Coordinates of C-alpha atoms and ligand atoms in Angstrom, one line a residue:
M1333 CA 13.6 -23.7 -17.6
A1334 CA 11.0 -22.7 -15.0
N1335 CA 11.7 -19.0 -15.5
S1336 CA 11.9 -18.4 -19.2
P1337 CA 10.4 -15.0 -20.2
S1338 CA 8.5 -16.8 -23.0
M1339 CA 6.8 -19.0 -20.5
K1340 CA 3.5 -17.9 -19.2
L1341 CA 3.7 -16.7 -15.6
T1342 CA 0.2 -16.1 -14.3
S1343 CA 0.9 -14.6 -10.9
V1344 CA 3.9 -13.2 -9.1
Q1345 CA 1.8 -13.4 -5.9
E1346 CA 1.7 -17.2 -6.2
L1347 CA 5.5 -17.3 -6.8
V1348 CA 6.0 -15.4 -3.5
K1349 CA 3.4 -17.5 -1.6
A1350 CA 4.9 -20.9 -2.7
A1351 CA 6.6 -23.2 -0.2
P1352 CA 9.5 -23.3 0.3
P1353 CA 10.0 -19.5 0.2
L1354 CA 12.1 -18.1 -2.6
S1355 CA 15.7 -18.5 -1.9
S1356 CA 16.7 -16.1 -4.7
I1357 CA 14.9 -13.9 -7.1
P1358 CA 14.2 -15.7 -10.4
L1359 CA 16.5 -14.5 -13.2
H1360 CA 13.9 -12.9 -15.4
F1361 CA 12.8 -10.4 -12.8
L1362 CA 16.3 -9.1 -12.2
Q1363 CA 16.9 -5.4 -13.3
Q1364 CA 20.2 -4.5 -14.9
T1365 CA 21.0 -2.0 -12.2
R1366 CA 20.1 -1.9 -8.5
I1367 CA 17.0 0.2 -7.8
A1368 CA 17.2 3.0 -5.3
L1369 CA 14.2 2.4 -3.1
S1370 CA 14.2 5.5 -1.0
V1371 CA 15.5 8.2 -3.3
P1372 CA 17.0 11.2 -1.5
T1373 CA 15.2 14.4 -2.4
P1374 CA 17.7 17.2 -3.0
S1375 CA 15.3 19.9 -2.0
S1376 CA 11.6 20.3 -1.2
S1377 CA 11.2 21.5 -4.8
A1378 CA 11.7 17.9 -5.8
E1379 CA 8.3 17.0 -4.3
I1380 CA 5.7 16.6 -7.0
P1381 CA 3.2 19.5 -7.0
T1382 CA -0.2 19.4 -5.5
V1383 CA -3.3 20.9 -7.2
D1384 CA -6.2 21.6 -4.9
Y1385 CA -9.4 20.5 -6.6
T1386 CA -11.6 22.6 -4.3
L1387 CA -9.7 25.8 -5.3
L1388 CA -9.7 24.8 -8.9
A1389 CA -13.5 24.5 -8.9
S1390 CA -14.1 27.7 -6.9
P1391 CA -14.8 30.8 -8.9
G1392 CA -12.7 33.2 -6.7
S1393 CA -9.4 31.4 -6.6
G1394 CA -9.8 29.3 -9.7
E1395 CA -7.3 31.4 -11.7
T1396 CA -4.3 30.8 -9.5
E1397 CA -5.0 27.1 -9.2
L1398 CA -5.4 26.9 -12.9
Q1399 CA -1.9 28.4 -13.3
K1400 CA -0.7 25.8 -10.8
L1401 CA -2.4 23.0 -12.8
H1402 CA -0.8 24.4 -16.0
S1403 CA 2.7 24.6 -14.5
A1404 CA 2.4 21.1 -12.9
C1405 CA 1.4 19.6 -16.3
K1406 CA 4.2 21.5 -18.1
N1407 CA 7.0 21.0 -15.7
W1408 CA 6.2 17.7 -14.1
G1409 CA 3.5 15.8 -16.0
I1410 CA 2.3 14.4 -12.7
F1411 CA 0.6 16.0 -9.7
Q1412 CA -1.5 15.1 -6.6
F1413 CA -5.1 16.1 -6.8
A1414 CA -6.2 16.8 -3.3
C1415 CA -7.8 19.2 -0.9
I1416 CA -4.6 20.2 1.0
L1417 CA -6.4 21.5 4.1
L1418 CA -8.5 18.3 4.5
S1419 CA -5.5 16.1 3.8
L1420 CA -3.6 17.8 6.5
L1421 CA -6.6 17.5 8.8
S1422 CA -6.8 13.8 8.1
V1423 CA -3.1 13.2 9.0
F1424 CA -3.8 15.1 12.2
C1425 CA -7.0 13.1 12.9
I1426 CA -5.4 9.8 12.2
S1427 CA -2.5 10.6 14.5
M1428 CA -5.1 11.5 17.2
C1429 CA -6.8 8.1 16.6
F1430 CA -9.9 10.0 15.7
H1431 CA -12.2 9.0 12.9
Y1432 CA -12.7 11.9 10.6
G1433 CA -15.7 11.1 8.3
K1434 CA -15.6 13.0 5.1
V1435 CA -11.9 13.7 4.6
V1436 CA -11.6 14.6 1.0
N1437 CA -14.4 15.7 -1.2
H1438 CA -13.3 15.0 -4.8
G1439 CA -16.6 13.3 -5.1
M1440 CA -15.1 10.0 -3.9
S1441 CA -16.6 9.0 -0.6
P1442 CA -14.0 7.7 1.8
E1443 CA -16.5 5.0 2.7
V1444 CA -16.5 3.7 -0.9
M1445 CA -12.7 3.8 -1.0
E1446 CA -12.5 1.9 2.3
K1447 CA -14.9 -0.8 1.2
L1448 CA -13.1 -1.1 -2.2
R1449 CA -9.8 -1.6 -0.4
G1450 CA -11.2 -4.5 1.6
E1451 CA -12.9 -6.0 -1.5
I1452 CA -9.8 -5.7 -3.6
E1453 CA -7.7 -7.3 -0.8
E1454 CA -10.3 -10.1 -0.7
F1455 CA -10.1 -10.5 -4.4
Y1456 CA -6.3 -11.0 -4.4
E1457 CA -6.7 -13.5 -1.5
L1458 CA -8.9 -15.7 -3.6
P1459 CA -7.4 -19.0 -4.7
L1460 CA -5.5 -18.8 -8.1
E1461 CA -8.2 -20.9 -9.8
E1462 CA -10.9 -18.4 -8.8
K1463 CA -8.8 -15.4 -10.1
M1464 CA -8.0 -17.3 -13.2
K1465 CA -11.7 -17.2 -14.1
Y1466 CA -10.9 -13.6 -15.0
G1467 CA -7.7 -14.6 -16.7
G1468 CA -6.7 -13.3 -20.1
D1469 CA -3.7 -12.2 -22.2
G1470 CA -4.5 -8.5 -22.6
E1471 CA -7.5 -7.8 -20.6
G1472 CA -8.4 -9.6 -17.3
Y1473 CA -6.2 -11.1 -14.6
G1474 CA -2.5 -11.9 -15.0
G1475 CA 1.0 -11.1 -13.7
G1476 CA 4.7 -10.8 -14.3
R1477 CA 4.4 -9.0 -17.6
V1478 CA 7.4 -9.1 -19.8
R1479 CA 9.0 -5.7 -20.5
A1480 CA 12.1 -4.4 -22.3
N1481 CA 15.0 -6.8 -22.4
G1482 CA 12.7 -9.7 -21.4
I1483 CA 12.6 -8.5 -17.8
R1484 CA 9.4 -9.1 -15.9
D1485 CA 7.5 -6.7 -13.6
W1486 CA 7.1 -7.8 -10.0
G1487 CA 3.3 -7.4 -10.0
D1488 CA -0.1 -8.8 -10.9
R1489 CA -3.1 -6.9 -12.2
L1490 CA -6.7 -7.1 -13.1
Y1491 CA -7.3 -4.9 -16.2
I1492 CA -10.8 -4.1 -17.4
T1493 CA -12.2 -1.9 -20.2
T1494 CA -15.1 0.0 -18.6
N1495 CA -16.1 2.4 -21.4
P1496 CA -17.8 2.5 -23.9
V1497 CA -20.1 0.1 -22.2
H1498 CA -20.6 -2.1 -25.3
L1499 CA -16.8 -3.0 -25.2
R1500 CA -17.1 -4.4 -21.7
R1501 CA -16.2 -8.1 -21.6
P1502 CA -19.0 -10.2 -20.2
N1503 CA -16.6 -12.4 -18.2
L1504 CA -15.0 -9.5 -16.3
L1505 CA -16.8 -6.6 -14.6
P1506 CA -20.3 -8.4 -14.6
Q1507 CA -18.8 -11.5 -13.1
L1508 CA -16.8 -9.9 -10.2
P1509 CA -18.1 -10.5 -6.6
S1510 CA -21.1 -8.2 -6.5
S1511 CA -19.9 -5.9 -3.7
L1512 CA -16.6 -5.3 -5.5
R1513 CA -18.4 -4.8 -8.8
D1514 CA -20.8 -2.3 -7.3
N1515 CA -18.2 -0.2 -5.5
L1516 CA -15.9 -0.4 -8.5
E1517 CA -18.7 0.9 -10.7
T1518 CA -19.3 3.9 -8.3
Y1519 CA -15.5 4.5 -8.3
I1520 CA -15.4 4.5 -12.1
Q1521 CA -18.4 6.8 -12.5
T1522 CA -17.0 9.3 -10.0
L1523 CA -13.6 9.4 -11.7
K1524 CA -15.3 9.7 -15.1
T1525 CA -17.0 12.9 -13.9
L1526 CA -13.8 14.1 -12.2
A1527 CA -11.8 13.5 -15.4
S1528 CA -14.2 15.4 -17.6
G1529 CA -14.0 18.5 -15.2
L1530 CA -10.2 18.2 -15.1
L1531 CA -9.9 18.0 -18.9
G1532 CA -12.1 21.1 -19.1
S1533 CA -9.6 22.9 -16.8
M1534 CA -6.7 21.7 -18.9
E1535 CA -8.3 22.9 -22.1
E1536 CA -8.8 26.3 -20.4
A1537 CA -5.2 26.4 -19.1
L1538 CA -3.8 25.5 -22.5
E1539 CA -6.0 28.2 -24.1
M1540 CA -7.3 25.6 -26.6
E1541 CA -10.5 26.4 -28.5
A1542 CA -13.4 25.4 -26.2
N1543 CA -14.4 21.7 -26.6
E1544 CA -11.5 21.0 -29.0
M1545 CA -10.3 18.2 -26.7
A1546 CA -13.5 17.4 -24.9
A1547 CA -15.3 16.5 -28.1
K1548 CA -12.7 13.7 -28.7
M1549 CA -12.9 12.6 -25.1
D1550 CA -16.6 12.5 -24.7
D1551 CA -17.7 8.8 -24.1
G1552 CA -14.1 7.8 -24.9
L1553 CA -12.2 4.6 -24.1
Q1554 CA -11.7 4.1 -20.4
S1555 CA -10.3 1.3 -18.4
V1556 CA -9.2 0.4 -14.9
A1557 CA -6.2 -1.6 -13.7
I1558 CA -6.1 -2.9 -10.1
I1559 CA -2.5 -3.8 -9.4
Y1560 CA -1.1 -6.0 -6.7
Y1561 CA 2.6 -5.8 -5.9
P1562 CA 3.7 -8.6 -3.6
P1563 CA 6.5 -8.0 -1.1
C1564 CA 9.9 -9.0 -2.4
P1565 CA 12.8 -10.3 -0.2
Q1566 CA 15.3 -8.3 -2.4
P1567 CA 13.4 -5.2 -3.5
E1568 CA 16.4 -3.4 -4.9
L1569 CA 16.8 -6.1 -7.6
V1570 CA 13.3 -5.8 -9.1
L1571 CA 10.7 -3.3 -10.3
G1572 CA 7.0 -3.5 -9.7
F1573 CA 6.3 -1.5 -12.8
T1574 CA 8.9 -0.8 -15.5
P1575 CA 9.8 2.9 -16.3
H1576 CA 7.2 4.2 -18.7
S1577 CA 4.9 7.0 -19.6
D1578 CA 1.2 6.1 -19.9
A1579 CA -0.2 5.9 -23.5
T1580 CA -3.4 7.6 -22.2
C1581 CA -4.7 11.2 -22.3
I1582 CA -4.7 11.3 -18.5
T1583 CA -4.4 8.6 -15.8
I1584 CA -6.0 9.0 -12.4
L1585 CA -4.3 6.8 -9.8
S1586 CA -5.0 5.9 -6.2
Q1587 CA -2.8 4.1 -3.8
V1588 CA -5.4 1.8 -2.4
N1589 CA -3.7 0.4 0.7
G1590 CA -1.5 3.4 1.5
V1591 CA 1.8 1.7 0.7
G1592 CA 4.2 3.8 -1.3
G1593 CA 6.5 2.9 -4.1
L1594 CA 5.6 5.1 -7.1
Q1595 CA 8.5 7.2 -8.3
A1596 CA 8.4 9.9 -11.0
K1597 CA 11.2 11.1 -13.2
T1598 CA 12.0 14.8 -13.1
R1599 CA 12.8 16.8 -16.2
D1600 CA 16.5 16.6 -15.2
G1601 CA 16.3 12.8 -15.2
S1602 CA 16.4 11.9 -11.5
W1603 CA 13.8 9.7 -9.8
V1604 CA 11.7 11.2 -6.9
P1605 CA 9.3 9.3 -4.7
V1606 CA 5.6 10.3 -5.0
N1607 CA 4.6 10.7 -1.4
I1608 CA 0.9 10.6 -1.8
L1609 CA -1.2 12.6 0.7
P1610 CA -3.9 10.7 2.5
N1611 CA -7.0 10.4 0.3
A1612 CA -5.3 12.2 -2.6
L1613 CA -5.5 11.0 -6.2
V1614 CA -2.5 11.3 -8.5
V1615 CA -3.0 12.6 -12.0
L1616 CA -0.5 11.7 -14.8
V1617 CA -0.3 13.5 -18.1
G1618 CA -0.2 10.7 -20.7
D1619 CA 1.3 10.6 -24.2
I1620 CA -2.0 11.5 -25.9
L1621 CA -2.2 14.7 -23.9
E1622 CA 1.4 15.5 -24.9
V1623 CA 0.3 15.1 -28.5
F1624 CA -3.0 17.1 -28.1
S1625 CA -1.1 19.9 -26.5
N1626 CA 1.6 19.9 -29.2
G1627 CA 4.2 19.1 -26.6
L1628 CA 3.3 21.9 -24.2
Y1629 CA 2.5 19.3 -21.6
E1630 CA 4.8 16.4 -21.4
S1631 CA 3.9 12.9 -20.2
A1632 CA 5.6 11.8 -17.0
E1633 CA 7.9 8.8 -16.9
H1634 CA 7.2 6.8 -13.8
R1635 CA 8.0 3.4 -12.2
V1636 CA 7.1 1.4 -9.1
T1637 CA 9.5 0.0 -6.6
V1638 CA 8.4 -2.8 -4.2
N1639 CA 8.5 -3.3 -0.5
P1640 CA 10.4 -6.0 1.4
D1641 CA 7.5 -6.7 3.9
K1642 CA 4.3 -5.2 2.6
E1643 CA 2.1 -5.7 -0.4
R1644 CA 1.1 -2.6 -2.4
I1645 CA -2.2 -2.2 -4.1
S1646 CA -2.9 0.6 -6.5
M1647 CA -5.7 1.4 -8.9
A1648 CA -5.2 3.3 -12.2
F1649 CA -8.0 4.7 -14.2
F1650 CA -7.1 5.4 -17.8
V1651 CA -8.9 8.1 -19.7
N1652 CA -8.7 8.2 -23.6
P1653 CA -10.3 9.6 -26.7
K1654 CA -13.1 7.6 -28.4
L1655 CA -12.0 5.1 -31.0
E1656 CA -13.4 7.2 -33.9
A1657 CA -11.5 10.3 -32.8
E1658 CA -8.1 11.4 -34.3
I1659 CA -5.1 11.9 -32.1
G1660 CA -3.0 14.9 -33.2
P1661 CA -2.0 18.3 -32.0
A1662 CA -4.9 20.7 -31.4
A1663 CA -5.2 23.0 -34.5
S1664 CA -5.7 26.1 -32.3
L1665 CA -2.4 25.4 -30.5
V1666 CA -0.4 24.7 -33.6
M1667 CA -1.8 27.9 -35.2
K1668 CA -0.7 30.0 -32.1
N1669 CA 2.6 28.2 -31.5
P1670 CA 4.0 26.4 -34.6
P1671 CA 5.5 24.1 -35.7
C1672 CA 3.3 21.0 -35.5
R1673 CA 5.3 18.5 -33.5
F1674 CA 3.3 15.3 -33.9
K1675 CA 1.6 13.4 -36.7
T1676 CA -2.1 12.7 -36.6
I1677 CA -3.4 9.2 -36.3
S1678 CA -6.8 7.5 -35.5
T1679 CA -7.3 6.4 -31.9
E1680 CA -7.8 2.9 -33.2
Q1681 CA -4.5 2.8 -35.0
Y1682 CA -2.7 4.5 -32.1
F1683 CA -3.8 1.7 -29.7
N1684 CA -3.1 -1.1 -32.2
N1685 CA 0.4 0.3 -32.6
F1686 CA 0.8 0.7 -28.8
F1687 CA -0.3 -2.9 -27.9
G1688 CA 2.1 -4.2 -30.6
R1689 CA 5.1 -2.8 -28.8
V1690 CA 6.8 -3.5 -25.5
L1691 CA 6.2 -0.8 -22.9
D1692 CA 9.5 1.0 -22.4
R1693 CA 10.1 4.5 -21.0
K1694 CA 8.7 7.1 -23.5
T1695 CA 9.3 5.2 -26.7
N1696 CA 5.6 5.1 -27.5
L1697 CA 5.8 8.7 -28.7
E1698 CA 8.8 8.3 -31.0
A1699 CA 6.8 7.1 -34.0
L1700 CA 4.5 10.1 -33.8
K1701 CA 7.2 12.8 -33.6
I1702 CA 7.8 15.1 -36.5
D1703 CA 11.4 16.3 -36.8
N1704 CA 11.2 20.0 -37.5
Ligands
LIG3097 O1 1.0 1.3 -9.3 C1 1.2 2.5 -9.5 O2 1.3 3.4 -8.7 C2 1.4 2.9 -11.0 C3 0.7 2.1 -12.0 C4 1.0 2.6 -13.4 O3 1.9 3.3 -13.6 C5 0.1 2.1 -14.5 O4 -0.8 1.3 -14.3 O5 0.3 2.6 -15.6
LIG3098 FE1 1.7 4.2 -15.6

C-alpha cells in the first residue's frame, strides 16, 4: 500500500506537488478529530505573553520584566521575545509601505533574516534528488514523520546538530549552499548568545544558585530544525506538527515566512493561536527546564496547523545541556521548595530514551516523575 506508515515517505512537499493533484488526503495523515484552524480566543488574556528583551536587559526596568518572564514561564511555558515598541513600529511602517531598516534588535539583523528566508525557500525548491543528498533518518532532510497512532505530520524538515562542533555531521552544514550555510551560521551564533543571556535571566528569576544551570548549559548540545509545511487542500484533517512539548531546555523559534499555524495549549487545556509579532522570536520552556526548575516552570504543549493555500516555514533552535551534564532538579530549588519532583539522569541517557520513543504530548516527562 502506497501509504503505509511503515513505508518511508521522504517528502510531504513532493506528495503535494505530484501530478495529478491529490484528490483526497492519504489515510496515514488523517487525525482522529477535526482540527480547529482558527481557534476563537475567549479573551485577550488568552494571548501568549510577550517579554520585551530590551527591557529585560536594561538595568532600570529589568526587575519588572524579570517578573514578566517568570510568570510567562510559570503560567504559559511559551512567550514571544520581542521589542514591543519596535514591533508595533514595524507593523505601522509595513502598512505605510515604508522600509524600516533595523526593526528589532535582539541581535538578529533583519537583513540576515531576510536573506535566510530567501535561501531556505530556494533550498526547499531544489529537486528532491538534491535535497536527498542531505537525507537521513534522524538528522538531515526528511518528511512525514510518524507520530502516535501511526499518524504522520504534514511537514518536512532539515535537522542539523550545530553544537558541540565536533558532533556536526560533515555531510550537513558544511555541504549546504554557501550563502545558506553562512547566514545560518550567523543565525545560530546570535541565538546561542541570546539563549545564554535568557537562561541567566531565568536562573535569576527562579532564584537558583548562580551558575547552577549555566554550568550545565555551557557549550551544550544545540541543533536547528528548518521546517517546511506544504499547503494542504483539507487542512482541518491533518497536523503539521503533532501535539508535543519539546525535550529541550529551551527552544527559540522563528516563523521564517510570516505564515501562522503554531498553537499553544493553555493550562486549562484549550488551544490558542500564537500570533507572532513581526520580527519576534518565540521561546518555549522545554521538558529539561521543567525538570531543572523542579516543576516551577512547565514545558508548553504546542502543535502546528497547516494552511490551505500557503506554505509555512519555521526554524527552531534547540538549546540543551552538554552530554556529560546531569539532568535533575536544581539542588538549591529542592532545598527551598521540597519535595524533589523528578529523578536525575545523564543528558546522554535522557536523549537515548527520548529518541527511542514516539513524540506524543508531554509523555517524555512521565518516566522522570517522582510520585510524592
Ligand atoms: O513550526 C513550528 O512553529 C513549531 C515547530 C516545533 O514545535 C518543533 O520543531 O519542535
Ligand atoms: Fe516543538
